[in-house]
Coordinates of C-alpha atoms in Angstrom, one line a residue:
X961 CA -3.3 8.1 -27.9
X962 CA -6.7 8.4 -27.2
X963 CA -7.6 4.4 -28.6
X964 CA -4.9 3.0 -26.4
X965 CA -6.1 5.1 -23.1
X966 CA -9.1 3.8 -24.0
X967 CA -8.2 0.1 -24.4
X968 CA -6.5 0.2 -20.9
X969 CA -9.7 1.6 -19.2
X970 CA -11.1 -1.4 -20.9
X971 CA -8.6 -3.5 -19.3
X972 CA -9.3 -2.2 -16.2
X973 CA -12.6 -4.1 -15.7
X974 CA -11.2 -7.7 -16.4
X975 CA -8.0 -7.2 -14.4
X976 CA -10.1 -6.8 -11.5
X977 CA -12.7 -9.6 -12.1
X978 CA -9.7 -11.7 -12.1
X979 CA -7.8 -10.5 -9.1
X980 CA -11.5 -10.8 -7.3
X981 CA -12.2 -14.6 -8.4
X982 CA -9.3 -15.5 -7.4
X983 CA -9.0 -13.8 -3.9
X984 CA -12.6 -14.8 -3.6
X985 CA -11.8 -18.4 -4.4
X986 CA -8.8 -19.2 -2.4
X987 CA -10.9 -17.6 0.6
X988 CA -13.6 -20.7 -0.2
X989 CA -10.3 -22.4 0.4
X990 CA -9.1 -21.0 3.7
X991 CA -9.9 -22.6 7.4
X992 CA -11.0 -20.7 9.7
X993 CA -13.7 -18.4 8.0
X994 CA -15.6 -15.6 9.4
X995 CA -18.6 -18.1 11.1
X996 CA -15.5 -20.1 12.5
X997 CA -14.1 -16.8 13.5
X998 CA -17.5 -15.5 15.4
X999 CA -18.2 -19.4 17.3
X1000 CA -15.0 -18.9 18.5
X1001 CA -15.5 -16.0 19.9
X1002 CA -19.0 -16.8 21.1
X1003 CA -17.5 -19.4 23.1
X1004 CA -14.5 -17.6 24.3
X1005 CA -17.4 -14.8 25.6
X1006 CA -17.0 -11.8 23.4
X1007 CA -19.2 -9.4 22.0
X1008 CA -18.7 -9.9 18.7
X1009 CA -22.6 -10.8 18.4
X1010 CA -23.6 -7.5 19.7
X1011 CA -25.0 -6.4 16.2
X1012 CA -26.8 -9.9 15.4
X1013 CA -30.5 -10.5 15.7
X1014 CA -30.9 -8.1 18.6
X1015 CA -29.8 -8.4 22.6
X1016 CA -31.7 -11.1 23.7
X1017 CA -31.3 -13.3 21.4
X1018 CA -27.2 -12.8 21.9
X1019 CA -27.8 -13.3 25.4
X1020 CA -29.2 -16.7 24.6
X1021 CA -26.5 -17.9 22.3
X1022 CA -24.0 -17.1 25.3
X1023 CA -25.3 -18.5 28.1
X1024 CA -26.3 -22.0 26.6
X1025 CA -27.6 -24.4 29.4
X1026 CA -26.4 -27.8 30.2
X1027 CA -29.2 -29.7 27.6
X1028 CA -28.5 -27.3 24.8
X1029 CA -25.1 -28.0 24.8
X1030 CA -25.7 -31.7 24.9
X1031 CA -28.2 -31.7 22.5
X1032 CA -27.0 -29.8 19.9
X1033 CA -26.8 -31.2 16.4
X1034 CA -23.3 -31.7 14.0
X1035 CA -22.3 -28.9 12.6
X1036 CA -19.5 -28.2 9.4
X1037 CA -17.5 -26.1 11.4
X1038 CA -14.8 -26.8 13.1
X1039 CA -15.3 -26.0 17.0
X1040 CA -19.2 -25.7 16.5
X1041 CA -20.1 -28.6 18.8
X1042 CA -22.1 -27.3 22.1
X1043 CA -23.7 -24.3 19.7
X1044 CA -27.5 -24.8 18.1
X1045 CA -28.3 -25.4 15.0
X1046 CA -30.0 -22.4 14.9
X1047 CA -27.8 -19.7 16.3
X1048 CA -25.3 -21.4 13.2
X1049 CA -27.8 -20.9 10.9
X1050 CA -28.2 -17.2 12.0
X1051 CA -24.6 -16.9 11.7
X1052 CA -24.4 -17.8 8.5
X1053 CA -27.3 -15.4 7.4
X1054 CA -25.4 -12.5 8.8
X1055 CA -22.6 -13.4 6.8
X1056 CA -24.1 -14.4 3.7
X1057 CA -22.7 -17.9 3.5
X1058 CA -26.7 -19.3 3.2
X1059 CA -26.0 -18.8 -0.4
X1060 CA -24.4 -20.7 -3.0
X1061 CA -20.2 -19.1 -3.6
X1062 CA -21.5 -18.9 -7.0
X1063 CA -24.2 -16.0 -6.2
X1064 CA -22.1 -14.7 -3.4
X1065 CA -19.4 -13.7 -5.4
X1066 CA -22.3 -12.0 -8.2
X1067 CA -23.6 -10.0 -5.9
X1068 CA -20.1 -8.9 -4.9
X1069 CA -19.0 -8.3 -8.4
X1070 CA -22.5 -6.0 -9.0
X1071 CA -22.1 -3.7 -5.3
X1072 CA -18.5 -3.2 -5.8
X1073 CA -19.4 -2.4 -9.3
X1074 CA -21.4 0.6 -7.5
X1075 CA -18.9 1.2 -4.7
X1076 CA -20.8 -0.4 -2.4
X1077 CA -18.6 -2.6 -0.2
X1078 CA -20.7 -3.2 2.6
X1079 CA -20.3 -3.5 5.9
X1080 CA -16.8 -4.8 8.3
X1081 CA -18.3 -8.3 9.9
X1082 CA -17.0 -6.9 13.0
X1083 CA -16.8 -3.5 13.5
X1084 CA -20.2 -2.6 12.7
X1085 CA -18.7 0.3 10.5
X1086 CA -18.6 0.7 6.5
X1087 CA -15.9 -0.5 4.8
X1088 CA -15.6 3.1 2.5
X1089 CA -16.2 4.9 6.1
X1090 CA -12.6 2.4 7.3
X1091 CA -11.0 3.2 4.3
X1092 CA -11.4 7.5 4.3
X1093 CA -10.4 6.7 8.4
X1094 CA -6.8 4.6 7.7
X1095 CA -6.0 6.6 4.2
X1096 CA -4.2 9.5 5.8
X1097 CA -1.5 7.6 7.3
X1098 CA -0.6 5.8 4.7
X1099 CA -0.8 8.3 2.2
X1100 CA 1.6 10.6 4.5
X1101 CA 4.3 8.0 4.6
X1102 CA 4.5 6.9 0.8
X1103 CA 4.3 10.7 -0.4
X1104 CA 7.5 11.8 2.3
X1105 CA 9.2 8.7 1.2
X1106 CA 8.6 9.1 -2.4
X1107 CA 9.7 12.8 -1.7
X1108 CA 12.7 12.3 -0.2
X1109 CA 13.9 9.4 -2.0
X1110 CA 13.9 12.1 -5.1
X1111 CA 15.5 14.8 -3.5
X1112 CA 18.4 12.2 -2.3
X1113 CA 18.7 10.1 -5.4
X1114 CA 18.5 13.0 -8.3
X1115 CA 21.7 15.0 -7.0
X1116 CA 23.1 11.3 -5.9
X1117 CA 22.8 10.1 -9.6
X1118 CA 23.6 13.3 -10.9
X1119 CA 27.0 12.8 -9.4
X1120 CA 27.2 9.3 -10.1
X1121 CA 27.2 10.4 -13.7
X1122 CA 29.3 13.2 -13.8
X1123 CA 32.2 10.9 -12.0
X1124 CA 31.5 7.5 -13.6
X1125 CA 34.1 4.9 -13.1
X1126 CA 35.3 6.8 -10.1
X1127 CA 35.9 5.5 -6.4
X1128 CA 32.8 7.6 -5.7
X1129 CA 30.7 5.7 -8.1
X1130 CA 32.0 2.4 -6.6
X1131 CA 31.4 2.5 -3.5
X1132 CA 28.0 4.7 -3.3
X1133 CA 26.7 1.8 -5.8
X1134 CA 27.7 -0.9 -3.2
X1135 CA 26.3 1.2 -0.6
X1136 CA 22.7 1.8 -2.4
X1137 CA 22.7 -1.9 -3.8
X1138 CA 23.4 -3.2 -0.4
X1139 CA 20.4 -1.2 1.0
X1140 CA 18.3 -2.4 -1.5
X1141 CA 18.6 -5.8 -1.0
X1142 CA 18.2 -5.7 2.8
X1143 CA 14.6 -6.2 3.5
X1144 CA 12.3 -3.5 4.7
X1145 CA 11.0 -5.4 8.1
X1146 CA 14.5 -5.7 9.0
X1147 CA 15.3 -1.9 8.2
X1148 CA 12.3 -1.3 10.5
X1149 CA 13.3 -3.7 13.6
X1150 CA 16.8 -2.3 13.3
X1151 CA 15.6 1.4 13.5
X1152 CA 13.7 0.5 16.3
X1153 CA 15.9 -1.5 18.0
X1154 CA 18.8 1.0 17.5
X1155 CA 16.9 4.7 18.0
X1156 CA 13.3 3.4 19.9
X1157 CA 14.3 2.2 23.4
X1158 CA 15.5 -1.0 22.0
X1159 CA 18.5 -2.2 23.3
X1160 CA 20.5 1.5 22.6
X1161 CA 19.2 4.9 22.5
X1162 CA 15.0 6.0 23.1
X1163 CA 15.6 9.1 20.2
X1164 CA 12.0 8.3 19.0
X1165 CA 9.0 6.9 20.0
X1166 CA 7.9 3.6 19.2
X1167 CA 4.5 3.6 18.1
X1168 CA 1.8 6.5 16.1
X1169 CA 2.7 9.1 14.4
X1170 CA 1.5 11.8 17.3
X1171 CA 1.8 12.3 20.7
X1172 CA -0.7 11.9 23.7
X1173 CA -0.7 15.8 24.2
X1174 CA -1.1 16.7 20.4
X1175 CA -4.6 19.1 20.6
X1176 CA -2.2 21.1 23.3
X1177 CA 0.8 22.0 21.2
X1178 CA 1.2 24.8 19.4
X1179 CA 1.1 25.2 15.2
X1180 CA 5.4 24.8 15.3
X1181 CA 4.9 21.8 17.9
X1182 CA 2.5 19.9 16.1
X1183 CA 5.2 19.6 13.1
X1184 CA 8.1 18.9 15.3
X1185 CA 6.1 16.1 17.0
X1186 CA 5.0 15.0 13.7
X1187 CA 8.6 15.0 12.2
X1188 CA 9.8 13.1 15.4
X1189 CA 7.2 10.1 15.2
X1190 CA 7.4 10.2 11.2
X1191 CA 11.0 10.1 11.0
X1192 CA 12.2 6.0 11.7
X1193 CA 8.8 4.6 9.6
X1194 CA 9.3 7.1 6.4
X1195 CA 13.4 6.4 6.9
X1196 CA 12.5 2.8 6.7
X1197 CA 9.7 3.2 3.6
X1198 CA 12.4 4.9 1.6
X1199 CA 15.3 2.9 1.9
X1200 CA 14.0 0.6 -0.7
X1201 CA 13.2 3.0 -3.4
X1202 CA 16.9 4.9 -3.1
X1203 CA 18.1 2.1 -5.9
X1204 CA 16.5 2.3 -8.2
X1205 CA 15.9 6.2 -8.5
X1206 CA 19.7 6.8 -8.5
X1207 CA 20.5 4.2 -11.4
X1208 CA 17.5 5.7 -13.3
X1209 CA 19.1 8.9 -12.9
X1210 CA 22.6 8.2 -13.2
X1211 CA 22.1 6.1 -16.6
X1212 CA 19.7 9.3 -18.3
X1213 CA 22.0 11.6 -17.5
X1214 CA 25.2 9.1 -19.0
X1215 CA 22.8 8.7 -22.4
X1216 CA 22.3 12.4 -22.6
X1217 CA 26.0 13.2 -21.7
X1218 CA 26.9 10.9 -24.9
X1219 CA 24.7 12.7 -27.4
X1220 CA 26.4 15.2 -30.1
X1221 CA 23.8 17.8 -29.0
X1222 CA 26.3 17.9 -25.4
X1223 CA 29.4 17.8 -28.0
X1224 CA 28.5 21.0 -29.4
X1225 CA 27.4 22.9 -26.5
X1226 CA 30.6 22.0 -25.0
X1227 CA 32.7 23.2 -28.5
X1228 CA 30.8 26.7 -28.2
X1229 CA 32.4 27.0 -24.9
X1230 CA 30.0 26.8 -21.7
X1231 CA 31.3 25.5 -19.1
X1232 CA 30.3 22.0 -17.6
X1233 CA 27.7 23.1 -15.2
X1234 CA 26.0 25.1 -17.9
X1235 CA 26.2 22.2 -20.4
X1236 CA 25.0 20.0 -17.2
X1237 CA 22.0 22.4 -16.2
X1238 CA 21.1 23.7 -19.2
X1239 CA 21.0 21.0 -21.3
X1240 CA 21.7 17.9 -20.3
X1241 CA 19.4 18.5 -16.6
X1242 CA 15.9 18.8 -18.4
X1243 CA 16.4 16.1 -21.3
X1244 CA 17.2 13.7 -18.7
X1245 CA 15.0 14.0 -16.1
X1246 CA 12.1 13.4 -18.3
X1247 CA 11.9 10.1 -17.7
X1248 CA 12.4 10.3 -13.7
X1249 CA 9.8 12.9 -13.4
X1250 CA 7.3 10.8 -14.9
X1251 CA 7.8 7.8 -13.5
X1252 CA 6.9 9.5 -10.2
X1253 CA 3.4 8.4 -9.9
X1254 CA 4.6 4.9 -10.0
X1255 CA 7.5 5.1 -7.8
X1256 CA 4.6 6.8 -5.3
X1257 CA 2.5 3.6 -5.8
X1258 CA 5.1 0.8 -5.4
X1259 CA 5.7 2.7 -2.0
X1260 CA 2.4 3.4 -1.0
X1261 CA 1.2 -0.5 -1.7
X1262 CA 4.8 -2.1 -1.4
X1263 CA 5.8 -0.7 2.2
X1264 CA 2.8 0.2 3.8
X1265 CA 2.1 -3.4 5.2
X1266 CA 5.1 -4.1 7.1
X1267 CA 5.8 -0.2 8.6
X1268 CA 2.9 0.5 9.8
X1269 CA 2.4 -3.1 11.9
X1270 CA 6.1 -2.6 12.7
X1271 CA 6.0 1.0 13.9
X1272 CA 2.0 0.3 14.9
X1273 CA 0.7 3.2 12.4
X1274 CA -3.3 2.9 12.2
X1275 CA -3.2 2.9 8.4
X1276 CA -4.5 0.7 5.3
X1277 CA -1.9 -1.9 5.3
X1278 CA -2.0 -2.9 8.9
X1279 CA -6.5 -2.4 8.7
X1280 CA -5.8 -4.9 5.9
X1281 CA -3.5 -7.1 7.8
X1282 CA -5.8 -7.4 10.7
X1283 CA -8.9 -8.0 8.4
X1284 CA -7.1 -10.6 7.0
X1285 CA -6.0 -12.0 10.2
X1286 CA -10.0 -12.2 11.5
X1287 CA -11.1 -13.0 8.3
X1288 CA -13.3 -10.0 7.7
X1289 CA -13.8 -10.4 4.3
X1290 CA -16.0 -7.0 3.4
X1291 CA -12.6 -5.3 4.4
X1292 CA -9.9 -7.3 2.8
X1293 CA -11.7 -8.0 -0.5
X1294 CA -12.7 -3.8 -0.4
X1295 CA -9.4 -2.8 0.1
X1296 CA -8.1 -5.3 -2.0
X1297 CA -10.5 -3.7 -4.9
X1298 CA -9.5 -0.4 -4.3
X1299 CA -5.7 -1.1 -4.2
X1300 CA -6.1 -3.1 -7.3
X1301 CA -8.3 0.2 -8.9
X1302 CA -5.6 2.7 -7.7
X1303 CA -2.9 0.5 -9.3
X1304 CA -4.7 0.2 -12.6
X1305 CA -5.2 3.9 -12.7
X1306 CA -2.0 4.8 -11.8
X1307 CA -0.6 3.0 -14.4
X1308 CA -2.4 4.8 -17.1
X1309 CA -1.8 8.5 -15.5
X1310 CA 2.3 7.0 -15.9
X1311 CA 2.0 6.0 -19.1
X1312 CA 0.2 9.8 -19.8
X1313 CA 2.8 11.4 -18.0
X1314 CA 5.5 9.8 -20.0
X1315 CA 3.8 11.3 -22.8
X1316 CA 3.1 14.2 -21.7
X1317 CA 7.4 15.2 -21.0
X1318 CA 8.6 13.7 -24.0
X1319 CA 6.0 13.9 -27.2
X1320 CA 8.2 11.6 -28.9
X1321 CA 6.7 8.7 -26.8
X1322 CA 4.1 6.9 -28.4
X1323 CA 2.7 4.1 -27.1
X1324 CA 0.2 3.1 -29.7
X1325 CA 3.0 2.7 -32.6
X1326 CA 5.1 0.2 -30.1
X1327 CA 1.7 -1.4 -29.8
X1328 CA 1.4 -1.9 -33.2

C-alpha cells in the first residue's frame, strides 16, 4: 500500500502542471486580458490604478489632455487608443506581461510550488489572505449538504432494499432520478422564486447567510438565523447528491442481503431487524462511509459555483467566478491550483479510507 500511496503523490505533481499549462494557455487565448481590463477602467474613471506607480502618476494617466490623447502612439490592445505609450507599458509591468508567456508561466510554476500566489490585480489583497476569507462559506454549505444527503439517503436506501420491487421502490426511484437530472441553478431559481419573495411566499431571505443585526442576537439566535439563511442554498447543494447515495446504499445492502452469511443468521432464528442491524448494516455500509470524502468534494467543487452567485454567498466559487469575470488571473489560476491540490488529495485519503473499512481492498494487486 505504501508504493502505490506513493506513486499517487507522485502523480500529484504532473496532474497539476497539466491542468496549469493548459489554463495558463487558453488565458494567452482569451480577449479581454487584465491590461484590457484596467484601460478600460482607466477610461471609464475608476480607481483601479490606485496601487500603480504612486498617486500622481495615476492622476496623470486619468486626466490626459487634449495633445496626449491625439498623439498617442498604436497600441495592441483593443480600446488603448487616447492612452500613452508609457502609462501601457507601466501597465504591463504591473502585470507581468513585459515578459515572454514562456518565463511567465516558470515563475508561476516555481511560487506556487512555494505557495506563494501573489497578489489579486485588483484588490490589492493576497490571494492565500482571499482564499482563508471565502473558505468558510463554502466549506459550511458542502459539509451540511454532504451531511444531510447521508442522513436522508442511508435509511432511504435501506428501505429501498428491504422492499425491492415494491411500489415504494418505484416510485421513490422516479422521484430521486428525476431530482437528479434537474439541474442545480434551476433547483436554486425555483427555491427562490417559490420561498424568497419571488413571485409566492418571502419564508427566507434572499441573499448571505446572516442577518444585518447578527453581533446583537443571542447564542440560540445566531443558529436560528443561520439555519434560516442556510436552509434554500444547502436544500439546493444537496439535491444532486440524493442519487447517487441512495442507489449506493440500496445495491450494498441487496449484495449483502444475498450472501449465505444472511442465510444462516436468519436459519438460527433472529429476526429481520437483527439480521438487518447486526449483520447486514456494518458489511454494507463500508463502502458508503468511505466514499464520504469524495461525495464531500464533488459538493464542495461541483455546487459551490452556481449557489453561492445564485443565493449571493461570499464564498470560493462566486470569488472565482468574479476573478474570472475581471480577468484577475493571480486569483483564478490560485484557486484553480488549490482546488486542483484538494482534489488530488482527496482522492488518495478515499482510496485510504476504502482500505482502511474493508482490509480486503487492495489497490496495488488490481494495479498489477
Amino acid at each position: 500500500m505504501s508504493a502505490y500511496i506513493l506513486r499517487r503523490l507522485l502523480l500529484i505533481i504532473p496532474t497539476l502542471l497539466g491542468i496549469l499549462l493548459v489554463n495558463f494557455t487558453l488565458t494567452q487565448f482569451v480577449p479581454g486580458g487584465p491590461v484590457e481590463q484596467a484601460i478600460a477602467r482607466a477610461q471609464g474613471g475608476g480607481d483601479v490604478f490606485g496601487g500603480f506607480a504612486g498617486g500622481s502618476n495615476d492622476a496623470g494617466a486619468q486626466e490626459l489632455s487634449n495633445e496626449d490623447l491625439n498623439t498617442a502612439s498604436d497600441s495592441t490592445y483593443v480600446g488603448a487608443r487616447g492612452l500613452p505609450p508609457e502609462f501601457i507599458e507601466e501597465l504591463e509591468r504591473e502585470f507581468g506581461f513585459d515578459k515572454p508567456p514562456v518565463q511567465r508561466f516558470l515563475n508561476m510554476v516555481w511560487n506556487y510550488a512555494r505557495f506563494d500566489f501573489g497578489e489579486s490585480y485588483f484588490r490589492s489583497i493576497g490571494v492565500i489572505d482571499l482564499v482563508i476569507e471565502k473558505l468558510p462559506v463554502s466549506i459550511t454549505l458542502g459539509l451540511w449538504s454532504t451531511l444531510i444527503a447521508y442522513l436522508v439517503s442511508i435509511p432511504l436506501g435501506i428501505r429501498k432494499a428491504v422492499q425491492d420491487g415494491t411500489p415504494f421502490d418505484t416510485w421513490t426511484s422516479g422521484a430521486i432520478i428525476a431530482a437528479y437530472a434537474v439541474p442545480g441553478f434551476l433547483f436554486a431559481i425555483l427555491l427562490l422564486v417559490l420561498f424568497a419573495g419571488g413571485s409566492y411566499w418571502q419564508i427566507f431571505p434572499l441573499r448571505g447567510l446572516t442577518s444585518d443585526n447578527w453581533d446583537d442576537l443571542t447564542a440560540w439566535g445566531k443558529v436560528v438565523d443561520y439555519a434560516w439563511h442556510a436552509f434554500l442554498p444547502v436544500l439546493a447543494g444537496t439535491i444532486g447528491a440524493f442519487a447517487t447515495l441512495t442507489l449506493l446504499t440500496k445495491n450494498s445492502f441487496l449484495d449483502e442481503i444475498k450472501k449465505l452469511y444472511v442465510m444462516t443468521a436468519r436459519a438460527k432464528g433472529l429476526s429481520e431487524r437483527q439480521v438487518l442491524y447486526g449483520h447486514v448494516f456494518r458489511n454494507a455500509m463500508l463502502i458508503v462511509i468511505a466514499g464520504f470524502p469524495a461525495v464531500f468534494i464533488s459538493v464542495f467543487f461541483g455546487g459551490s459555483l452556481i449557489i453561492e452567485t445564485i443565493f449571493s454567498l461570499d464564498g470560493l466559487g462566486r470569488l472565482g467566478f468574479e476573478a474570472a469575470v475581471a480577468r484577475d488571473y493571480p486569483i483564478v489560476f490560485g484557486t484553480l491550483y488549490i482546488f486542483g491540490l484538494m482534489g488530488l488529495v482527496v482522492g488518495i485519503l478515499s482510496d485510504l479510507m476504502y482500505v482502511l473499512v474493508d482490509p480486503r481492498i487492495d489497490f496495488e494487486r488490481r494495479e498489477g
